[in-house]
Coordinates of C-alpha atoms and ligand atoms in Angstrom, one line a residue:
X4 CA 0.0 0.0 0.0
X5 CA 1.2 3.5 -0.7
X6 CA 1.7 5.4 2.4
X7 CA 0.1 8.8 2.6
X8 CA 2.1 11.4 4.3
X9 CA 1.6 15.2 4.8
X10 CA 4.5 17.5 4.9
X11 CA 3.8 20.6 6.9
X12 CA 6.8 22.9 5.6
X13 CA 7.9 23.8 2.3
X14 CA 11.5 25.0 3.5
X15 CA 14.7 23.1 2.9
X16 CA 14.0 19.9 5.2
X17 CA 10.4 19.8 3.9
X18 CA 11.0 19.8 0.2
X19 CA 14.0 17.3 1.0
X20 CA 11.6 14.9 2.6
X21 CA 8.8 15.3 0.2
X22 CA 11.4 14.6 -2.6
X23 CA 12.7 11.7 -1.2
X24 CA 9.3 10.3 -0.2
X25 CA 8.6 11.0 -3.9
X26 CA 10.9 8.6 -5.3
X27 CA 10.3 6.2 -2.8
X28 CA 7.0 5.8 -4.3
X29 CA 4.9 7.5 -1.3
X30 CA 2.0 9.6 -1.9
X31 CA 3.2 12.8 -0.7
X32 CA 1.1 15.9 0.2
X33 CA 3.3 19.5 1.6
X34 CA 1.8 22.4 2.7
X35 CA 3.4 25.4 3.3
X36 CA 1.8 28.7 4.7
X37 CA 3.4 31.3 2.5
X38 CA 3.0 32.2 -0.8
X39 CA 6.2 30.7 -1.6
X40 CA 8.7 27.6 -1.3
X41 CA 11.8 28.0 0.5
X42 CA 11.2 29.1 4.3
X43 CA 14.2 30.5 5.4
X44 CA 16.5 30.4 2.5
X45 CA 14.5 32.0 -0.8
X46 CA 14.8 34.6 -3.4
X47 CA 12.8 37.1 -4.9
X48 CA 12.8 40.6 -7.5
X49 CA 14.0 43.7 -6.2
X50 CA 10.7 46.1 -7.7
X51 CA 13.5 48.7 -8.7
X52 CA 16.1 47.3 -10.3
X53 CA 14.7 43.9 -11.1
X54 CA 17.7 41.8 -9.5
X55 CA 16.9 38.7 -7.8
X56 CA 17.6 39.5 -3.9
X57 CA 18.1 36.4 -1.5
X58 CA 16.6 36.4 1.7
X59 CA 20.7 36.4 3.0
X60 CA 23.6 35.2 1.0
X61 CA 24.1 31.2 1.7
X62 CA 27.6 30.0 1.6
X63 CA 27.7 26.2 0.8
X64 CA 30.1 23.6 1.7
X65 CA 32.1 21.0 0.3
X66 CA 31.5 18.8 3.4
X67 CA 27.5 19.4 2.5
X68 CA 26.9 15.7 1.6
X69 CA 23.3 15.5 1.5
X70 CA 22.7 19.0 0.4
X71 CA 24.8 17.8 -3.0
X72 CA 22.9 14.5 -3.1
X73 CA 19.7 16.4 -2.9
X74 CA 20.5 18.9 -5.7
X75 CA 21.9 16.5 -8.2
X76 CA 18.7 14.6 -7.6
X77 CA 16.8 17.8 -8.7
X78 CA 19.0 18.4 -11.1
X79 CA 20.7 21.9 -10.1
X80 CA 23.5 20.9 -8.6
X81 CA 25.3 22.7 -11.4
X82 CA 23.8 25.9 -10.6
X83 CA 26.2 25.8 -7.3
X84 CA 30.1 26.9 -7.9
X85 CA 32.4 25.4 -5.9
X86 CA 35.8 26.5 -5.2
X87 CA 38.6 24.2 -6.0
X88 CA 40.3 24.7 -2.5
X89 CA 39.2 26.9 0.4
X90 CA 40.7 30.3 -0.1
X91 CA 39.0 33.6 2.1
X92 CA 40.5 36.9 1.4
X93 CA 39.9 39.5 4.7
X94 CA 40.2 43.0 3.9
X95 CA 41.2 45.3 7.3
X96 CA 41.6 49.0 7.1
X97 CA 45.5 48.5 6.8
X98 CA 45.1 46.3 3.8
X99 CA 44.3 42.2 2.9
X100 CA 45.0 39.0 3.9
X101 CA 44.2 35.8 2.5
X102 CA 43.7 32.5 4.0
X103 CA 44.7 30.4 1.1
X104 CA 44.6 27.1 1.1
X105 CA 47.2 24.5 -0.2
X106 CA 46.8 21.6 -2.4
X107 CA 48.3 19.7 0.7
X108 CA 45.7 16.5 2.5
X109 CA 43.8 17.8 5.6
X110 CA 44.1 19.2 8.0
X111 CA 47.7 20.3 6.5
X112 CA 45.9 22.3 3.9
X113 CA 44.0 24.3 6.6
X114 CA 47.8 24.4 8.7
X115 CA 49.6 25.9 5.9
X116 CA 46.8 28.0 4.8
X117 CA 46.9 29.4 8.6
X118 CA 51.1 29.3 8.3
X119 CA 51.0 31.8 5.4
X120 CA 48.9 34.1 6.3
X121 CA 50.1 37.3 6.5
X122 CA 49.6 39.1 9.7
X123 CA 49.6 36.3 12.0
X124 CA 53.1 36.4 14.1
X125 CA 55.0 32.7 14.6
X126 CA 53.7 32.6 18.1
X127 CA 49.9 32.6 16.8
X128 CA 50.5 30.0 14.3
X129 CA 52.2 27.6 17.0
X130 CA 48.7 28.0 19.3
X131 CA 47.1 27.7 16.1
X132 CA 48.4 24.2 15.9
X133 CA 48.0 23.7 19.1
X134 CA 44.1 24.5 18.8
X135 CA 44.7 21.4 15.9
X136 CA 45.2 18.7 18.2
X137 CA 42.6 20.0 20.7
X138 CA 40.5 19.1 17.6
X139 CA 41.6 15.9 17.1
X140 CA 40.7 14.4 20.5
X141 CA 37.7 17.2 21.0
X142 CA 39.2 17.5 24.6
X143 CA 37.7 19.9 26.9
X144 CA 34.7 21.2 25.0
X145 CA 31.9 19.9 26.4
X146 CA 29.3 22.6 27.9
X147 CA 32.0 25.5 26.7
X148 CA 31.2 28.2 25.1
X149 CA 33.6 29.0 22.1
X150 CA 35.4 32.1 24.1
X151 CA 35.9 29.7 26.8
X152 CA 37.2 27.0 24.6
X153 CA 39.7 29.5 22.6
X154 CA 40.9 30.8 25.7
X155 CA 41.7 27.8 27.4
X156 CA 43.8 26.9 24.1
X157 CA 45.8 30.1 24.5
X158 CA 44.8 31.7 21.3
X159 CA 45.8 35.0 20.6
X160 CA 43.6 38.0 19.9
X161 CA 45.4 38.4 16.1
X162 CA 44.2 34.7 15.4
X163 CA 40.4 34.6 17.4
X164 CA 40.0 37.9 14.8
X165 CA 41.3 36.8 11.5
X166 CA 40.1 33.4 11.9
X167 CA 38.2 31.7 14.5
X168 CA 35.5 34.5 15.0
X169 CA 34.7 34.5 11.4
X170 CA 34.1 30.8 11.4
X171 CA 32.5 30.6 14.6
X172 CA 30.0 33.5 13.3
X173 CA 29.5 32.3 10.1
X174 CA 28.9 29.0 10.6
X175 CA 27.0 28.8 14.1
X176 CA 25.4 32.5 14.0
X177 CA 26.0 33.2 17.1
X178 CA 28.5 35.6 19.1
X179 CA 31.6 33.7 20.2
X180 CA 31.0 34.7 23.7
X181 CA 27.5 32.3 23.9
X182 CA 28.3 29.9 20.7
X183 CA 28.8 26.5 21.7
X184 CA 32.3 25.1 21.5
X185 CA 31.3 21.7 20.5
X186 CA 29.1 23.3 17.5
X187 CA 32.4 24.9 16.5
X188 CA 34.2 21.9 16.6
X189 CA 31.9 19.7 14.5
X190 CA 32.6 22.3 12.0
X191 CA 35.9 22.1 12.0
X192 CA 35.5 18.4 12.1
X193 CA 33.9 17.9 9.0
X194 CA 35.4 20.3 7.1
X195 CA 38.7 20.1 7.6
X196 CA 39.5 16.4 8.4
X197 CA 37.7 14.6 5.4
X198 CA 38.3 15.6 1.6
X199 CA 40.6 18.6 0.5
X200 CA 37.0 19.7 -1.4
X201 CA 35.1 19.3 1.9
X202 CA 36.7 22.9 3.1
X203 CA 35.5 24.5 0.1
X204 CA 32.5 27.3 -0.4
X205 CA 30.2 27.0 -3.0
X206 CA 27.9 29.8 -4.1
X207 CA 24.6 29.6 -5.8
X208 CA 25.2 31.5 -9.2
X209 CA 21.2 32.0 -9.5
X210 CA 18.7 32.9 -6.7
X211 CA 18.0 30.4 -4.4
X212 CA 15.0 30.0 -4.9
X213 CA 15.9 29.3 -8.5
X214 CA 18.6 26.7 -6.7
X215 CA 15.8 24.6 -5.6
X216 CA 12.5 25.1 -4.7
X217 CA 10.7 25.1 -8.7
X218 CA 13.0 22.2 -9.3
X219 CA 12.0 20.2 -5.9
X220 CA 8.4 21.0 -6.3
X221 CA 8.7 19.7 -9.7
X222 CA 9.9 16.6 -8.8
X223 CA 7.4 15.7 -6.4
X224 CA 4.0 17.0 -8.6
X225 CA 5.9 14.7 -11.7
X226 CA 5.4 11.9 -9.3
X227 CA 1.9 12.5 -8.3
X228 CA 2.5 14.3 -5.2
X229 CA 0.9 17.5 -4.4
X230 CA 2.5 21.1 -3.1
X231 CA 0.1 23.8 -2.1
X232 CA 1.4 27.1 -0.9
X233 CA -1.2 29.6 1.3
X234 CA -2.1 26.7 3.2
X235 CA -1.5 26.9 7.1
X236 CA -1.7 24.2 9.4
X237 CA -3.1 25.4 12.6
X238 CA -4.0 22.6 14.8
X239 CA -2.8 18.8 14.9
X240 CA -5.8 16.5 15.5
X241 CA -3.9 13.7 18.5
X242 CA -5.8 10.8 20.1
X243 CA -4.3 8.2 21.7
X244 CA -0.7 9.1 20.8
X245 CA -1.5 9.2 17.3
X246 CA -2.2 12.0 14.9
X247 CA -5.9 12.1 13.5
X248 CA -5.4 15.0 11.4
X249 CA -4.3 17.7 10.5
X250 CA -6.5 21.3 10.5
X251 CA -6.0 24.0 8.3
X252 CA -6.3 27.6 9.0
X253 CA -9.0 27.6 6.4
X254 CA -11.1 25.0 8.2
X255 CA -9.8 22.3 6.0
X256 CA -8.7 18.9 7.5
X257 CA -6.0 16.5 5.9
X258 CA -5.8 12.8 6.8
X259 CA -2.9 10.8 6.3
X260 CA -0.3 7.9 7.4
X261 CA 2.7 10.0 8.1
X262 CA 2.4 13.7 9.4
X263 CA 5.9 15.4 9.2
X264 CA 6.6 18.6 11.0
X265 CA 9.5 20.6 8.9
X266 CA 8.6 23.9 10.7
X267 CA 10.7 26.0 13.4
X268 CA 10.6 24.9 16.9
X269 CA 7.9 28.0 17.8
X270 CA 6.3 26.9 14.4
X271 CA 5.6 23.4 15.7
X272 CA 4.9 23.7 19.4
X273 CA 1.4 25.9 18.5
X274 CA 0.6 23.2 16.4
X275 CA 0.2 21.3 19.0
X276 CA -2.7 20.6 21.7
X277 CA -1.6 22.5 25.1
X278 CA -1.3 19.5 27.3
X279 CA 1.1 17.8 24.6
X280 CA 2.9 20.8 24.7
X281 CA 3.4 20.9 28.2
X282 CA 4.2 17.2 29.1
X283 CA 6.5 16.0 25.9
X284 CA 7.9 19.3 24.0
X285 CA 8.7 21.3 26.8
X286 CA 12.0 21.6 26.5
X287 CA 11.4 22.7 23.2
X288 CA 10.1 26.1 24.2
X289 CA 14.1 27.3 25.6
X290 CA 15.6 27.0 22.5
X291 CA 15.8 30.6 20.6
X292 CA 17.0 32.1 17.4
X293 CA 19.5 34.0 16.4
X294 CA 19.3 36.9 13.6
X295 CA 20.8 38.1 10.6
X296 CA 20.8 41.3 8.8
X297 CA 21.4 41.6 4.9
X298 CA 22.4 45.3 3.5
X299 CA 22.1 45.0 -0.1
X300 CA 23.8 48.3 -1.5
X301 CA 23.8 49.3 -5.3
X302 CA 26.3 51.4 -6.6
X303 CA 27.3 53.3 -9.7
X304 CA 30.5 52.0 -10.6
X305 CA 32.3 48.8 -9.6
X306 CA 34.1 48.9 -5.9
X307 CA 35.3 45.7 -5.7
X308 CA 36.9 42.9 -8.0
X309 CA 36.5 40.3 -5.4
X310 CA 33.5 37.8 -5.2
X311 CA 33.3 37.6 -1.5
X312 CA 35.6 38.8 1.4
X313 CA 35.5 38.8 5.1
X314 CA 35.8 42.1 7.3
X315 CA 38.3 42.3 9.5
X316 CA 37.1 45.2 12.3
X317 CA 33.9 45.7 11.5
X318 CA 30.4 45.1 12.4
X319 CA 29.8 44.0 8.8
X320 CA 31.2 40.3 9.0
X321 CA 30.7 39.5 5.0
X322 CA 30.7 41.6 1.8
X323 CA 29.2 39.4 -1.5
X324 CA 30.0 40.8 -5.2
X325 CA 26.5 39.5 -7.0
X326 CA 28.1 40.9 -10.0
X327 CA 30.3 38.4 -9.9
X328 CA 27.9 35.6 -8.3
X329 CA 24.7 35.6 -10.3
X330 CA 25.2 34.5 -13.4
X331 CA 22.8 36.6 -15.2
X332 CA 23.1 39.9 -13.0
X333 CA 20.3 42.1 -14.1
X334 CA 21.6 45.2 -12.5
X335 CA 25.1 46.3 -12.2
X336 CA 27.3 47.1 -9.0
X337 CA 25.1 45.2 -6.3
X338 CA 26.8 44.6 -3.2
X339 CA 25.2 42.4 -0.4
X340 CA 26.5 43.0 3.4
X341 CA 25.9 40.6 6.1
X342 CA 26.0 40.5 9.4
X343 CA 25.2 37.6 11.5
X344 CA 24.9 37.1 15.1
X345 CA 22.7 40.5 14.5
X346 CA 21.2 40.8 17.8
X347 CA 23.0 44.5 18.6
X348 CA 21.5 45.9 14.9
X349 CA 18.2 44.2 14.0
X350 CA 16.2 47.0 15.6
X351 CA 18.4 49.8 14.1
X352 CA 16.8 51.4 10.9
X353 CA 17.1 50.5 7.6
X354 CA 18.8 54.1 7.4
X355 CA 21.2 53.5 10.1
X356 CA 22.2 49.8 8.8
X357 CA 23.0 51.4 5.1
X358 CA 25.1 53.7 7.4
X359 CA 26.9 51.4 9.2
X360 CA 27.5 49.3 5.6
X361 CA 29.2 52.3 3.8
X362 CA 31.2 53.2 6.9
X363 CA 32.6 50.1 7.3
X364 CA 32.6 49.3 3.6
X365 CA 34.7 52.7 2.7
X366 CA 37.1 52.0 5.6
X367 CA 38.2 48.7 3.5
X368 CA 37.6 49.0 0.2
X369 CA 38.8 52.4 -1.0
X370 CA 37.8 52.1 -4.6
X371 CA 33.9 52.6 -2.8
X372 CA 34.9 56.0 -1.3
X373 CA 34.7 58.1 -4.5
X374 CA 31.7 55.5 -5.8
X375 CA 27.8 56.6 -4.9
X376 CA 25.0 54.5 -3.8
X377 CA 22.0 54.9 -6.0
X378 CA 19.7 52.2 -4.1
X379 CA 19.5 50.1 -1.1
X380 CA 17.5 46.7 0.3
X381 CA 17.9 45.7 3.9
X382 CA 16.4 42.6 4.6
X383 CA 16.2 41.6 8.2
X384 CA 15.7 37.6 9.6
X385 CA 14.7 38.0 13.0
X386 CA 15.2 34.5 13.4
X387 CA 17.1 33.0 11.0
X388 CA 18.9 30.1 12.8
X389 CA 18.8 28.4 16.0
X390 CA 20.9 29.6 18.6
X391 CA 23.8 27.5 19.1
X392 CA 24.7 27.7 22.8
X393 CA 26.0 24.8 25.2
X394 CA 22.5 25.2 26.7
X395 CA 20.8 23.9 23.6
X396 CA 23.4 21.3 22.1
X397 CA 21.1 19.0 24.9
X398 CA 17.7 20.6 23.8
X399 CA 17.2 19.9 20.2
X400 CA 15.1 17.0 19.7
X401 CA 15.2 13.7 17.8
X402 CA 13.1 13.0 14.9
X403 CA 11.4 10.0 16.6
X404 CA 8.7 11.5 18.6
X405 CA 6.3 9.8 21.0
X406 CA 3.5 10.4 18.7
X407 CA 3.8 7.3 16.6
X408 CA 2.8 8.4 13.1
X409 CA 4.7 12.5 13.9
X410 CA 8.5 12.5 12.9
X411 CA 10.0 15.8 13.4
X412 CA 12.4 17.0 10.8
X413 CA 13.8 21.0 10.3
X414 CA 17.8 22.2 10.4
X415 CA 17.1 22.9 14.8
X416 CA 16.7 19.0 15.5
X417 CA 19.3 16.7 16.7
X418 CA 21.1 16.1 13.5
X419 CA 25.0 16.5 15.1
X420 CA 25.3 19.2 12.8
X421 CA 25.1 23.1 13.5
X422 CA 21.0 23.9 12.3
X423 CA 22.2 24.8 8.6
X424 CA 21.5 24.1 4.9
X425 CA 22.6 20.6 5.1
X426 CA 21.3 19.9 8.8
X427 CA 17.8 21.2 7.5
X428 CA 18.0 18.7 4.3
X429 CA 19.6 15.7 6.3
X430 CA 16.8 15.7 8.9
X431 CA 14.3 16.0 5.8
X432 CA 16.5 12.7 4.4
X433 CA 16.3 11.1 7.7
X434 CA 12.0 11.9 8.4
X435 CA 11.6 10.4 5.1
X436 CA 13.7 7.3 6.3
X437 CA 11.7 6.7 9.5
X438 CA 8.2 6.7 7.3
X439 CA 9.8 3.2 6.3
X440 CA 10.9 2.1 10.0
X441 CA 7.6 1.9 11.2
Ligands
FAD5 C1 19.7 35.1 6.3 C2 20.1 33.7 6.4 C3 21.4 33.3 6.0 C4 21.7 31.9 6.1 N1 22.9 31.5 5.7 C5 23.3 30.2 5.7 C6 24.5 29.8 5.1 O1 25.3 30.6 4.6 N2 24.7 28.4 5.1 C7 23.9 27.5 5.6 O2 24.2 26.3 5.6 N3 22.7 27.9 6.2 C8 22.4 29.2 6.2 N4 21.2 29.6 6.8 C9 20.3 28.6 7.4 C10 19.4 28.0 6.4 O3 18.7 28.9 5.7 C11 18.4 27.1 7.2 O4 19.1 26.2 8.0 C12 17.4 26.4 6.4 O5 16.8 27.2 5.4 C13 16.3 25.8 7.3 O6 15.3 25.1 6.6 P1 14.1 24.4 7.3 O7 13.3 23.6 6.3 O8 14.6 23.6 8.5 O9 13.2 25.5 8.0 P2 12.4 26.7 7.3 O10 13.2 27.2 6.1 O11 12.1 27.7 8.3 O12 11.1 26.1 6.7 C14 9.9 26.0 7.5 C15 8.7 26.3 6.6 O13 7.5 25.9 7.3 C16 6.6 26.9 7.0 N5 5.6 26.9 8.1 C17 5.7 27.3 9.3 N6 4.6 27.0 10.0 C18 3.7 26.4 9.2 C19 2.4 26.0 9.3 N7 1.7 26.1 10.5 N8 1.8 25.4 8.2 C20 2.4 25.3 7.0 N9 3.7 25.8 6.9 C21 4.3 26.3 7.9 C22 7.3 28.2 6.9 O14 6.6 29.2 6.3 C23 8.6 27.8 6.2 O15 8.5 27.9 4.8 C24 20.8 31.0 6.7 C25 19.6 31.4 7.1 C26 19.2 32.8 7.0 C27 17.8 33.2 7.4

């Protein structure tokens, strides 16, 4: 018998699940609240200038198995440009330095790459290596925060700024002084102890939601599945440990084997009947978010040749050249500006954040000094990821639940990843698994 299961989510883990249900053979059904696919990570048109705009620039990884898997089962993997070895340039107000990989095996790639960098005296690079072989046997992490953990290694303040700051922000969105040192390590982990490629960023040279949401939804209506956008769930129907149904904010009720949950933590709990709530998620309710803050800056002339950099000394983190990125820019001179960890800014104006953009941009890239800004896009995500603190590394659920026919999938479960791209499409890979392990 075909099993019937309804996907509530049309994000990354949803449309990862509903694809790989899809092939399986199962009758799948997803239903996502907006008027669009793609949750957290989507594109649309700027109204002015006609560019496509993501939500917030998504840097991919080599180490992104499942994520790959996913998008060459779509078919767009080839709209993703990876490089061929990690290389990050940082520009600071006294110039740039480059963290440039080696075609070396890891971790000796990542150890030269840190050995050559300019900037770094010979003492840093020794902790540096030190910090290496902490790695290695993950000693000493467990319930630290990522300050604590860098102190205790003896890192300098040189090395915590041109490096391990930048890769704690980027990849856990969350400050250094709350980010959970474990988190950091998995990181570190996967990227830099597998494959040379697994340390490498990839880009998406077309809007995300170009990158996969048609293509996923595609896949699942070719194989007589259904995706409906504008349809909320509100309630889930639960008798005897077992979900009835699902009802929909319209009144509507869905039926089905399977129910799948591939929504936020907040999403999911007022889903749910009060009592439930209370006496199985509860722990659910102490995990936050974290924000990010996207300054998308247009300018008329080019101010930077690079594709990407990192900022050293800044409250920008990130700058993106989507001249350079999309591969059919529609407007010239587009800049995006990122900064993670956003708490401190995502209340400021959209004035005051294009403020803080040029400042910090001018002070760095001096061909931008002389260039003007003839339009601007801030986009803020109040809560973009999960908050990745030792405090919820014991939180985030599994994607088994009580409920016998209610699998939980979304990048926040317990996936051993940090809740990213390819945490969000793994869980969706492993809900879709468990549909067959009952
Ligand atoms: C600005 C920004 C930058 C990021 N950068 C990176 C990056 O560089 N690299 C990286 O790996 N990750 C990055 N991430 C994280 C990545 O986007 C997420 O991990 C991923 O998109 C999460 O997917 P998801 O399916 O788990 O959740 P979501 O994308 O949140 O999907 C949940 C979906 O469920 C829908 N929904 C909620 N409630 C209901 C309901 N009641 N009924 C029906 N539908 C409902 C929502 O509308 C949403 O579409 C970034 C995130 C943001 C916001």
């Amino acid at each position: 018998m075909n099993r019937r299961v309804a996907i509530i989510g049309g994000g990354l883990s949803g449309l990862a699940a509903g694809v790989s249900l899809s092939e399986r053979g199962c009758e799948v059904l997803t239903l996502e609240r907006r008027n669009h696919l793609g949750g957290r990570a989507y594109s649309f048109l700027d109204s002015k200038t006609g560019c496509v705009i993501d939500n917030g620039q998504h840097l991919f990884m080599g180490c992104y198995r499942e994520t790959i898997a996913f998008l060459k089962k779509i078919g767009t993997l080839d709209r993703l440009e990876f490089q061929d070895r990690l290389r990050v340039d940082f520009l600071e107000k006294s110039g740039q330095t480059t963290l440039a990989c080696p075609g070396l095996p890891p971790p000796f790639h990542l150890l030269a790459g840190l050995i050559r960098m300019k900037g770094l005296t010979l003492a840093d690079k020794l902790r540096a290596l030190n910090a290496g072989r902490a790695i290695r046997f993950s000693n000493g992490i467990e319930d630290r925060t990522v300050a604590q953990w860098l102190d205790a290694l003896n890192q300098s303040a040189r090395i915590n700024e041109l490096f391990w700051h930048p890769l704690a922000i980027a990849t856990l969105n969350e400050s250094p002084d709350t980010a959970s040192a474990k988190m950091l390590v998995v990181v570190l982990k996967n990227a830099f102890t597998g494959s040379r490629f697994d340390s490498s960023l990839g880009i998406s040279r077309v809007g995300l939601s170009d990158l996969y949401t048609h293509s996923a939804r595609r896949y699942i209506e070719s194989r007589g599945g259904e995706v409906r956008t504008n349809v909320a769930v509100q309630e889930l129907v639960i008798e005897n440990k077992k979900v009835m149904a699902a009802i929909l904010k319209d009144g509507g009720r869905i039926e089905a084997d399977f129910f799948i949950s591939a929504v936020t933590p907040r999403a999911f709990l007022e889903m749910l009947p009060e009592e439930i709530c209370r006496n199985e998620f509860a722990q659910l309710s102490r995990l936050e978010s974290s924000p990010i803050v996207s300054i998308n800056l247009w300018f008329d002339r080019p101010v930077i040749e690079r594709r990407f950099a990192g900022l050293v000394g800044a409250r920008i983190q990130w700058l993106f050249n989507k001249d350079l990125i999309i591969k059919e820019s529609k407007s010239p001179n587009h800049l995006a500006l990122i900064i993670s960890a956003a708490r401190r800014f995502i209340d400021l104006s959209k004035e005051e954040l294009v403020e803080i953009a040029l400042e910090d941009l001018r002070a760095r890239a001096p061909e931008s000094r002389s260039a003007k800004l003839v339009h601007s896009l801030v986009v803020k995500e109040r809560e973009a990821t999960l908050s990745h603190t030792p405090e919820s590394d014991h939180l985030r659920p599994e994607a088994r639940t009580s409920i016998s026919n209610l699998i939980l999938a979304g990048d926040w479960i317990a996936t051993g990843l940090p809740a990213t791209i390819e945490s969000a499409v793994m869980s969706g890979h492993r809900a879709a698994d468990l549909v067959f392990d009952r």
